[in-house]
XYZ file of C-alpha atoms in Angstrom:
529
model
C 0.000 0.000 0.000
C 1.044 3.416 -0.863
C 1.946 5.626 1.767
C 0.919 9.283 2.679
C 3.458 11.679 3.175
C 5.624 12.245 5.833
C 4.737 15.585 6.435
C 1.139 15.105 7.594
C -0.337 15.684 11.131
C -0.499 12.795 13.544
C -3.593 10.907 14.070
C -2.749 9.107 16.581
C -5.204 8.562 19.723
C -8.124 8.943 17.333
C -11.615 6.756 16.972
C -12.379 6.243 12.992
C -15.064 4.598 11.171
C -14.055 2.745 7.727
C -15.835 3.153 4.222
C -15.393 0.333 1.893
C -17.134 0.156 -1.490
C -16.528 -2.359 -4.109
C -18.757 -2.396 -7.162
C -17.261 -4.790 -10.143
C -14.696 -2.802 -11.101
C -11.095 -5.008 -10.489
C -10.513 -8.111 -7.666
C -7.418 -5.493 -5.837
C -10.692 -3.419 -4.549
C -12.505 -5.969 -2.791
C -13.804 -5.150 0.153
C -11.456 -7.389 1.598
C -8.581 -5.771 0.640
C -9.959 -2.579 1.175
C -10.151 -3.761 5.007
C -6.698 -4.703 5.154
C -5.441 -2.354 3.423
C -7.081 0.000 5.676
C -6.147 -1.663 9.121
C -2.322 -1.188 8.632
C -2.543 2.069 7.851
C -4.620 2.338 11.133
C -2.186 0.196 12.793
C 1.464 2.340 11.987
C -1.242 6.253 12.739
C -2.302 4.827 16.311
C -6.096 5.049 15.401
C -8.763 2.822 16.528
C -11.320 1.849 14.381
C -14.827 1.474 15.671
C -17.158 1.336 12.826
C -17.434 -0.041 9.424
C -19.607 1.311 6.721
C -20.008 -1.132 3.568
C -21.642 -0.673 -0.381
C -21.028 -4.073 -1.652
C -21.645 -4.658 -5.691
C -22.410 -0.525 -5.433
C -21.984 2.027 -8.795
C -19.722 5.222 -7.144
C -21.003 7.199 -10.114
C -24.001 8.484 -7.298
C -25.108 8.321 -3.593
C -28.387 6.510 -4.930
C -28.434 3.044 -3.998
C -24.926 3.260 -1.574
C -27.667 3.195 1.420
C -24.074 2.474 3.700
C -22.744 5.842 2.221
C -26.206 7.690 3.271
C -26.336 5.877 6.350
C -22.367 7.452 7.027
C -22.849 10.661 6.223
C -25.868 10.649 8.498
C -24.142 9.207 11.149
C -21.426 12.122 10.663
C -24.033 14.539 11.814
C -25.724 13.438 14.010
C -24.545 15.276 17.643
C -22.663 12.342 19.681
C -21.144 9.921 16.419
C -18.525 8.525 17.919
C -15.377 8.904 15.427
C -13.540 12.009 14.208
C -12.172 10.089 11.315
C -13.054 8.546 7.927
C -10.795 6.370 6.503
C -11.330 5.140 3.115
C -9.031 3.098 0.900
C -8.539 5.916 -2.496
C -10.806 8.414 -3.881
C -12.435 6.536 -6.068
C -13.904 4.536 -3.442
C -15.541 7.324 -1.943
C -16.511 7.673 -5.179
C -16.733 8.242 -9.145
C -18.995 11.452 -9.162
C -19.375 12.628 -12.590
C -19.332 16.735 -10.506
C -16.175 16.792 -8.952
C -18.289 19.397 -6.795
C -20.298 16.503 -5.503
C -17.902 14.186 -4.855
C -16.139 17.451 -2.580
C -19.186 18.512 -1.117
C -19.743 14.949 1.112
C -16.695 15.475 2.058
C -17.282 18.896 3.263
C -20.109 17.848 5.012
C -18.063 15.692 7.009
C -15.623 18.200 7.651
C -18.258 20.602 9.050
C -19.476 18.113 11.396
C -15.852 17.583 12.715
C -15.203 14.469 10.968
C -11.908 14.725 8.475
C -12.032 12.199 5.846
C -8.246 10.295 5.362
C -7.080 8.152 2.066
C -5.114 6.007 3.106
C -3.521 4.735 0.051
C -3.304 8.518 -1.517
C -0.063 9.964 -1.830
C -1.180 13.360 -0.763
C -0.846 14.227 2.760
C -4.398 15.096 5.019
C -3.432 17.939 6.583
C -5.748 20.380 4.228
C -2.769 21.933 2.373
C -3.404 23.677 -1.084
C -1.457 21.423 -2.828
C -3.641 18.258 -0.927
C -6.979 20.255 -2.180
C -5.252 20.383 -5.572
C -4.299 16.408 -5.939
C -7.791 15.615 -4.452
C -9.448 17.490 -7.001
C -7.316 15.963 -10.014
C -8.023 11.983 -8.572
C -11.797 12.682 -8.012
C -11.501 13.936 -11.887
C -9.748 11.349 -13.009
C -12.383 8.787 -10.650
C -15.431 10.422 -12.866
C -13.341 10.183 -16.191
C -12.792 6.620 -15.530
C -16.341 6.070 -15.250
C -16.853 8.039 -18.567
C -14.282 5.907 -20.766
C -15.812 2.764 -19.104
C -18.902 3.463 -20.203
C -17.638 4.041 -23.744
C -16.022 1.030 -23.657
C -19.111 -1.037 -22.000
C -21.089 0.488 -24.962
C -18.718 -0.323 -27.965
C -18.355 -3.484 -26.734
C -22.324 -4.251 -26.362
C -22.804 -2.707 -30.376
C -19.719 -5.240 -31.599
C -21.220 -8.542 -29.933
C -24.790 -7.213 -31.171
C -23.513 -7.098 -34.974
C -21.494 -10.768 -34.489
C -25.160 -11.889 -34.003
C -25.282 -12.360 -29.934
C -28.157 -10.994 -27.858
C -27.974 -8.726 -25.780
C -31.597 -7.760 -24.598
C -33.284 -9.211 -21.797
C -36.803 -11.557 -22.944
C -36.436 -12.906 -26.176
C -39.854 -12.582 -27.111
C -42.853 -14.532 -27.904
C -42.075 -17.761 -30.033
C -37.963 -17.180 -29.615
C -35.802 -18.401 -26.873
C -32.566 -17.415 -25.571
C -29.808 -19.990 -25.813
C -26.687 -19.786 -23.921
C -22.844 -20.666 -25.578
C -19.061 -21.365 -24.474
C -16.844 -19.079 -25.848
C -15.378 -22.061 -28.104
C -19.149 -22.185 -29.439
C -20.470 -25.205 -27.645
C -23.954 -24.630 -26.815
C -24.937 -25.238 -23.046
C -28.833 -24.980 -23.331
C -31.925 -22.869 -23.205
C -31.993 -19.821 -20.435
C -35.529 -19.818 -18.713
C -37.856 -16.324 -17.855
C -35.374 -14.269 -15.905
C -32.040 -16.530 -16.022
C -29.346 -15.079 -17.112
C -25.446 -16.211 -17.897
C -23.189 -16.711 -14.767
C -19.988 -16.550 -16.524
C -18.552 -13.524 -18.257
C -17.236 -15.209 -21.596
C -20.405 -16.683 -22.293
C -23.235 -15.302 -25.343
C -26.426 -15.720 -25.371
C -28.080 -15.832 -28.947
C -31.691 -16.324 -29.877
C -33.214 -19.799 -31.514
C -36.665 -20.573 -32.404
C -38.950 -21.487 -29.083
C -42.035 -24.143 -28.575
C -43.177 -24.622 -31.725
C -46.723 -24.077 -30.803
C -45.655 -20.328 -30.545
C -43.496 -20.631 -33.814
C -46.591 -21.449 -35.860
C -48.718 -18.910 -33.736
C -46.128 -15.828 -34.821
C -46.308 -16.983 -38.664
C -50.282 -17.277 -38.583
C -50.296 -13.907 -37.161
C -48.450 -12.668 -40.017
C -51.091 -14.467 -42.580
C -53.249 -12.780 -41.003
C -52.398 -9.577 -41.190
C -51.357 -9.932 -44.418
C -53.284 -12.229 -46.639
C -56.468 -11.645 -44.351
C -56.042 -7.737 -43.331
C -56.789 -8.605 -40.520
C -55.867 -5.763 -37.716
C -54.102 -5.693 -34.653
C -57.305 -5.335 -32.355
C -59.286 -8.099 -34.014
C -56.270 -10.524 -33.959
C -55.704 -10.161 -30.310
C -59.539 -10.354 -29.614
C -59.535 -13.500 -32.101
C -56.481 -15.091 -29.864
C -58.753 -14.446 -26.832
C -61.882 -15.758 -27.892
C -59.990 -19.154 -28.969
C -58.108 -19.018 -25.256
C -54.810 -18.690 -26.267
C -52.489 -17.024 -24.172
C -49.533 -14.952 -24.380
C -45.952 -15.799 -23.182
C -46.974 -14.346 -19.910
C -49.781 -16.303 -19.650
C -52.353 -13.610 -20.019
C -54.570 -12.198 -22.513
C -53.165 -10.723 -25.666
C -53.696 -6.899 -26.664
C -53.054 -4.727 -29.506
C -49.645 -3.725 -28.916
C -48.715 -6.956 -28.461
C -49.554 -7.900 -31.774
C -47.678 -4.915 -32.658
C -44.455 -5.782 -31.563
C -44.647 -9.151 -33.336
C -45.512 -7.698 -36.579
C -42.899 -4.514 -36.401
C -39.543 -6.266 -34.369
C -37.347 -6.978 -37.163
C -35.964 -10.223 -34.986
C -38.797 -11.915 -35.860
C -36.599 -12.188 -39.681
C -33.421 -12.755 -38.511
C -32.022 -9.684 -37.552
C -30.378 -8.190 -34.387
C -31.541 -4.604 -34.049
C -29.566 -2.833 -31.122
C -29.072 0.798 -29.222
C -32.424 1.879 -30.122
C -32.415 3.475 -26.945
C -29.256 3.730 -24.015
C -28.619 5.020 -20.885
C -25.048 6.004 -19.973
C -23.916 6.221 -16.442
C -26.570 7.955 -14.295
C -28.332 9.530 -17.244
C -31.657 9.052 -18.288
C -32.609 6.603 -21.026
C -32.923 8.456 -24.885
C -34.024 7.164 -27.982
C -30.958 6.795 -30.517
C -31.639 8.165 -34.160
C -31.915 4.975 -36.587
C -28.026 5.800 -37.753
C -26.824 4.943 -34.202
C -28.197 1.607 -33.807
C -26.621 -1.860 -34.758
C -28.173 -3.912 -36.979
C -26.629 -7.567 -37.798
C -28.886 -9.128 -40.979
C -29.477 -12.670 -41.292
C -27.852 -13.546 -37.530
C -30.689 -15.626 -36.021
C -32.808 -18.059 -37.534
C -36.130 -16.238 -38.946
C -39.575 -17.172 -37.704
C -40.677 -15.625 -41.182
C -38.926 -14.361 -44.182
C -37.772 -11.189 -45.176
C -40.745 -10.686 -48.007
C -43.105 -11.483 -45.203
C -42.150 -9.024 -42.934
C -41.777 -6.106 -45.152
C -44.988 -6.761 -46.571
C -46.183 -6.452 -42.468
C -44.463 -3.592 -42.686
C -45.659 -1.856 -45.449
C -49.282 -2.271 -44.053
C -48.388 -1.345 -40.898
C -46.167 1.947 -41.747
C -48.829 2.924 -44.390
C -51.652 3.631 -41.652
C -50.356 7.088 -40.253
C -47.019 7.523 -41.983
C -47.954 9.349 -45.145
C -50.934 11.248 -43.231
C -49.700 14.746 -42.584
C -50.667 16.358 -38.604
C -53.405 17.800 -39.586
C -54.918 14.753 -41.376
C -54.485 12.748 -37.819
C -56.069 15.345 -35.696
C -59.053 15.296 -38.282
C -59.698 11.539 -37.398
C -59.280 12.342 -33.897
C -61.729 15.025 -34.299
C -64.172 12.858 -36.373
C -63.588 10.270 -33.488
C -64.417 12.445 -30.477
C -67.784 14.080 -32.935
C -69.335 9.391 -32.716
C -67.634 8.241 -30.084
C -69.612 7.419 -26.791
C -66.102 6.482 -24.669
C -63.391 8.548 -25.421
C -60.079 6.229 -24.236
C -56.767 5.344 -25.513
C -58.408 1.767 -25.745
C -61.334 2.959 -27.620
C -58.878 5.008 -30.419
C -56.777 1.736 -30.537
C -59.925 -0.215 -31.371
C -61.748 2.144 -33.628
C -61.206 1.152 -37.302
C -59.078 3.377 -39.329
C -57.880 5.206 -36.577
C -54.142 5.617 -35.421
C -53.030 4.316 -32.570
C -52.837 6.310 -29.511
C -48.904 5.731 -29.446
C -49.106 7.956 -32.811
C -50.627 10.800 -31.241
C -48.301 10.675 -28.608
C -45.407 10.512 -30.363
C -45.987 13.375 -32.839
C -47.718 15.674 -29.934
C -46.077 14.672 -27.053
C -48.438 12.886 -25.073
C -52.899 12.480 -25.414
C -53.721 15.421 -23.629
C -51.812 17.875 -25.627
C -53.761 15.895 -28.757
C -57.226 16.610 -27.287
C -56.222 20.163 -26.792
C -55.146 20.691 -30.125
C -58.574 19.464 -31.442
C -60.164 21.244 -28.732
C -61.536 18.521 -26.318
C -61.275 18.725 -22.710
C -61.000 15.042 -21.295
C -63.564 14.654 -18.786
C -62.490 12.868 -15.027
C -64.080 9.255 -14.901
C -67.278 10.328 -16.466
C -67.411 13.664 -13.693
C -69.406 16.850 -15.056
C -66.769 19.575 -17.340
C -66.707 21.911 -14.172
C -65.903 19.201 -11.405
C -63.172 18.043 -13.849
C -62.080 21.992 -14.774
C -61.936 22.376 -11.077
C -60.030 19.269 -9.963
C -57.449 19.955 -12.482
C -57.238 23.270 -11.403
C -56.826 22.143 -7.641
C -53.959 20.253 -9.027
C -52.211 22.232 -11.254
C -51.902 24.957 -8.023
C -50.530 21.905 -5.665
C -47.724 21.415 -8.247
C -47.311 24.731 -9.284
C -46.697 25.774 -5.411
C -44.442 22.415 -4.664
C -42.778 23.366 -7.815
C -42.287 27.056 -6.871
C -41.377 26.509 -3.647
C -38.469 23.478 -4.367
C -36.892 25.956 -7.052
C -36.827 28.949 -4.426
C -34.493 26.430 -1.891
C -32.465 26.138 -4.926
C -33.457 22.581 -6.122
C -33.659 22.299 -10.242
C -37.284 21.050 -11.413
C -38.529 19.430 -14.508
C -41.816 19.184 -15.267
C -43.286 16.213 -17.574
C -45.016 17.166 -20.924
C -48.208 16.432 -19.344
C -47.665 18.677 -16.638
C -48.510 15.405 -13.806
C -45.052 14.963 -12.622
C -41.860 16.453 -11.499
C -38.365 15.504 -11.465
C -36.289 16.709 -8.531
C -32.337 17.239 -9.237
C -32.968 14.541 -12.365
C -32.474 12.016 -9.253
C -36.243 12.341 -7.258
C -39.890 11.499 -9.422
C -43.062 12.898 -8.003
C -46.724 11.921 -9.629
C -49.184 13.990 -8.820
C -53.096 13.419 -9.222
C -56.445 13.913 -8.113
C -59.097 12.594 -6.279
C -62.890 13.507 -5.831
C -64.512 11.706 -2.544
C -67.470 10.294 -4.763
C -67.590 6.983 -4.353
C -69.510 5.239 -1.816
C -70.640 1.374 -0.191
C -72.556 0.516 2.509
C -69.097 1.398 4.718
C -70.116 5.161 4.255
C -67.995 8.014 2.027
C -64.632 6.173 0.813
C -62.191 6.764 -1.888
C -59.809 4.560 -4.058
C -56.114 4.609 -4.790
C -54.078 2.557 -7.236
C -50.426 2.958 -7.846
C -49.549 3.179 -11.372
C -48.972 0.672 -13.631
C -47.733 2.457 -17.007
C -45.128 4.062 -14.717
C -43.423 3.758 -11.428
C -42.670 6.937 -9.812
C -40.614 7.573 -6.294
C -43.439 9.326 -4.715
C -47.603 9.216 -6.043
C -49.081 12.236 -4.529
C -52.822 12.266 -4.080
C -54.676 14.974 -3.523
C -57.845 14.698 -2.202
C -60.602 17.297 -2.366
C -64.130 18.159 -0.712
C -67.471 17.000 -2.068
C -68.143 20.401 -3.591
C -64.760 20.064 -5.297
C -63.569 22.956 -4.645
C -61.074 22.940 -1.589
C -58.425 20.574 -1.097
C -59.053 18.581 2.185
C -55.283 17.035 2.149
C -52.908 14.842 0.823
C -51.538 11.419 0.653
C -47.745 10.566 -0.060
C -46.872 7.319 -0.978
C -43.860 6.356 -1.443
C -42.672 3.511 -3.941
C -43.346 0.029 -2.157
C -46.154 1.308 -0.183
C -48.651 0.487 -2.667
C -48.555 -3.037 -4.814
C -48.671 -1.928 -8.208
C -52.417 -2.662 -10.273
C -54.488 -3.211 -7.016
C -56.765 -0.781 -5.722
C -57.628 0.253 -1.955
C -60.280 1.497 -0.779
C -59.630 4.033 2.038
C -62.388 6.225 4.380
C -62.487 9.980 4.052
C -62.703 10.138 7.680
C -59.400 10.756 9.620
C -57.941 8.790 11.163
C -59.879 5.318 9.832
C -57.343 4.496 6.779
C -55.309 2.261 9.248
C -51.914 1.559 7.904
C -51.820 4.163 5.588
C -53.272 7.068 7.896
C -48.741 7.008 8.053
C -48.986 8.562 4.270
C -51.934 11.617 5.109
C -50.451 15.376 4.960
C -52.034 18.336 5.748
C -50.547 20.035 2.757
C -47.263 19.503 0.419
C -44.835 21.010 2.672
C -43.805 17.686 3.371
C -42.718 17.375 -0.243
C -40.089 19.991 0.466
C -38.847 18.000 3.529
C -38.677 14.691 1.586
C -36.725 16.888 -1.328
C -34.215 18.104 1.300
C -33.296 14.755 2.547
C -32.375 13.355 -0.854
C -30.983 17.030 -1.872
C -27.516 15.467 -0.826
C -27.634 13.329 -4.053
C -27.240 16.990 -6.141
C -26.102 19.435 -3.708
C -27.088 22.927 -4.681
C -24.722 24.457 -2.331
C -27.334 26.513 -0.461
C -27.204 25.650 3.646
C -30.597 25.180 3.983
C -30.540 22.010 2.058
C -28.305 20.086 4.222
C -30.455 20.724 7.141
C -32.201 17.182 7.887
């Protein structure tokens, strides 16, 4: 192990705690050897160690999901911890922060609690010199380049296996099956739902599954080609004869979809349609950044086939301008008696609800556009106008209010959730008490399915829908996602979750505060809880 300088201030006679972090980066940072590595150092500088803080199989590119990292830091301030020092093996296993500023800033917040952080295999010296501040801030840059370059590499390498033909997605989809290979090409066997390989020089590629499903995805393509049969009627057709999807459960629209429009189906490994580098959130990849590998897996159906599946399906929307789409959607709302994204899916010669959202940004901003206002579960214009009202204020004041503490905001294009520091997701909706069973005045809650945000905020108003009457904040976990509960509007009487009632969203700016240390702002207010 690499020693500090000579120079540095004695630390002998003091408690420490250790931070160890090992995520899968090279065998020399084990924990282990992080440990040991750590206990000389301890041993020749007299301290005593008397805590050990551990993020086994952690990323270091972010303090999300290091909960022994969280747990430190609020140990650190809390009024009688019981070390003044942190030792941890380098500075990339405090950390690869992509913001040097971060990665600094935890460390400040130790030092402010009277905690000094030590690395013990650094060659810089502790004792808060310039030139220490100056080799501290080149490692943690060089810790968040690594990260970078890794990525790159990670990336690169993913796009070449993809074009030698090997898969790299997780379920193969319906009538394929994901076979696992040696590297010298012997084949070891079918993976099952949710197996994946165990050893690193391994492939998977994808084969032909039960043939039952084999003969299933070619029908489908007769009949949607030969027959013209659509989407809709295909997966009610499936239904009505019983048969299942690969889940097990009924077959819908989209489904049918993805059969008819995955280009796997012929033979060909399509991938980087989308990524997600480092911390970032997931994009969609222009059609000149993904890799494509022709004729790599066996096809279910031949190339003809499926661009004559294509061809049907591309011709529905793609030569109508934006104004010829809106003008079904307008001709739509003018018949329809139940206006839903199911009931556009199924309504013949209609595009899907996916196109809408795709060339307006989401439903809503459709309607608008045509001039509809979407009513609430069948509720009168004006309970609906004033619901949404209700609920654009609650976000626009939590929104407000988090930017004035200094926390960034983004706001989804359907103006229903927020995005705290790009690390924190809020959902926001509303609730009219108007339901009722022979248990008196109740309401019902469901956690989304289509989405799976950190925190569903409902807001809950009075039966003249006019003034909030409080708020419910789950949390993810709280709810299981689909099912539906049925809670009393009388206080007190929701039993377990009474926990999640608020008076009002000030506790959204509390919860925001605690996980502000993920993307310090650098205000003191924020590191208050």
């Amino acid at each position: 192990m690499q020693q500090a300088v000579s120079s540095s201030p004695s630390l002998a006679g003091n408690f420490a705690a250790q931070y160890v972090r090992m995520s899968t980066d090279y065998q020399e940072y084990s924990t282990e050897n992080q440990r040991l590595a750590i206990a000389e150092f301890a041993e020749r500088q007299g301290i005593t160690i008397v805590a050990t803080y551990e993020d086994a199989g952690k990323s270091g590119i972010t303090l999300k999901g290091r909960p022994a990292l969280r747990q430190l830091l609020q140990d650190v301030q809390a009024p009688n911890h019981s070390f003044s020092l942190v030792l941890v093996y380098d500075v990339s296993r405090w950390g690869r922060f992509q913001d040097v500023d971060e990665c600094a800033h935890y460390e400040y917040l130790c030092r402010q609690a009277g905690v000094q952080v030590v690395y013990c295999a650094e060659q810089f010296s502790w004792d808060g010199s310039a030139t220490a501040a100056l080799m501290k801030t080149i490692k943690r840059t060089m810790a968040g380049e690594y990260s970078r370059e890794l990525s790159r590499k990670v990336f690169s390498g993913q796009c070449r296996l993809a074009e030698r033909g090997f898969w790299q997605g997780a379920a193969p989809g319906f009538g394929l099956q994901r076979v696992l290979i040696a590297s010298n090409g012997v084949v070891k066997g079918p993976l099952r739902n949710r197996e994946c390989k165990s050893i690193q020089t391994d492939r998977v590629i994808l084969t032909p599954g039960d043939e039952r499903e084999v003969a299933l995805v070619r029908r489908i393509y007769d009949w949607y080609i030969y027959q013209r049969v659509g989407c809709k009627r295909i997966a009610d057709r499936l239904n009505v004869f019983g048969i299942c999807n690969g889940r097990g459960h009924p077959w819908n629209p989209q489904q049918i979809t993805d059969i008819l429009s995955s280009e796997k189906y012929a033979g060909t490994n399509i991938y980087a349609r989308t990524s997600k580098k480092l911390n970032a959130s997931w994009h969609r990849n222009s059609s000149s950044e993904w890799t494509r590998a022709v004729g790599v897996f066996p096809a279910l159906v031949d190339r003809p086939t499926f661009d004559a599946a294509e061809r049907i399906r591309t011709n529905r929307t793609q030569y109508l301008s934006d104004a010829e789409v809106l003008k079904k959607l307008r001709d739509f709302l003018s018949s329809a008696e139940v206006v839903s994204a199911k009931a556009i899916d199924s309504a013949p010669g209609m595009p899907a609800g996916k196109t809408y959202s795709r060339r307006f940004g989401c439903m809503k901003n459709a309607y608008a556009l045509v001039g509809y206002e979407q009513g609430y579960r069948g509720a009168e214009l004006e309970i609906f106008r004033a619901s949404r009202a209700a609920l654009q204020g609650c976000i626009e004041k939590t929104t407000s209010d988090l930017i004035a503490r200094g926390h960034r905001v983004d706001i989804s294009q359907d103006e229903t959730t927020i995005r705290v520091n790009d690390e924190l997701v809020i959902r926001f909706a509303v609730h009219l008490i108007l339901r009722y069973d022979r248990r008196g005045p109740r309401w019902r809650v469901r956690w989304p399915t289509y989405s799976s945000p950190d925190l569903l905020v409902i807001l809950r108003l009075d039966s003249a829908f006019r003034v909030p009457v409080d708020l419910y904040v789950f949390p993810r976990g709280s709810l299981t996602p689909g099912c539906e509960y049925s809670l009393s509007i009388r206080s007190g009487s929701s039993g377990p979750f009474e926990v999640f009632r608020y008076p009002d969203e000030s506790i959204l700016l509390d919860l925001s505060a605690r996980t502000c240390l993920e993307a310090f702002d650098g205000s003191q207010s924020a590191i208050s809880n």
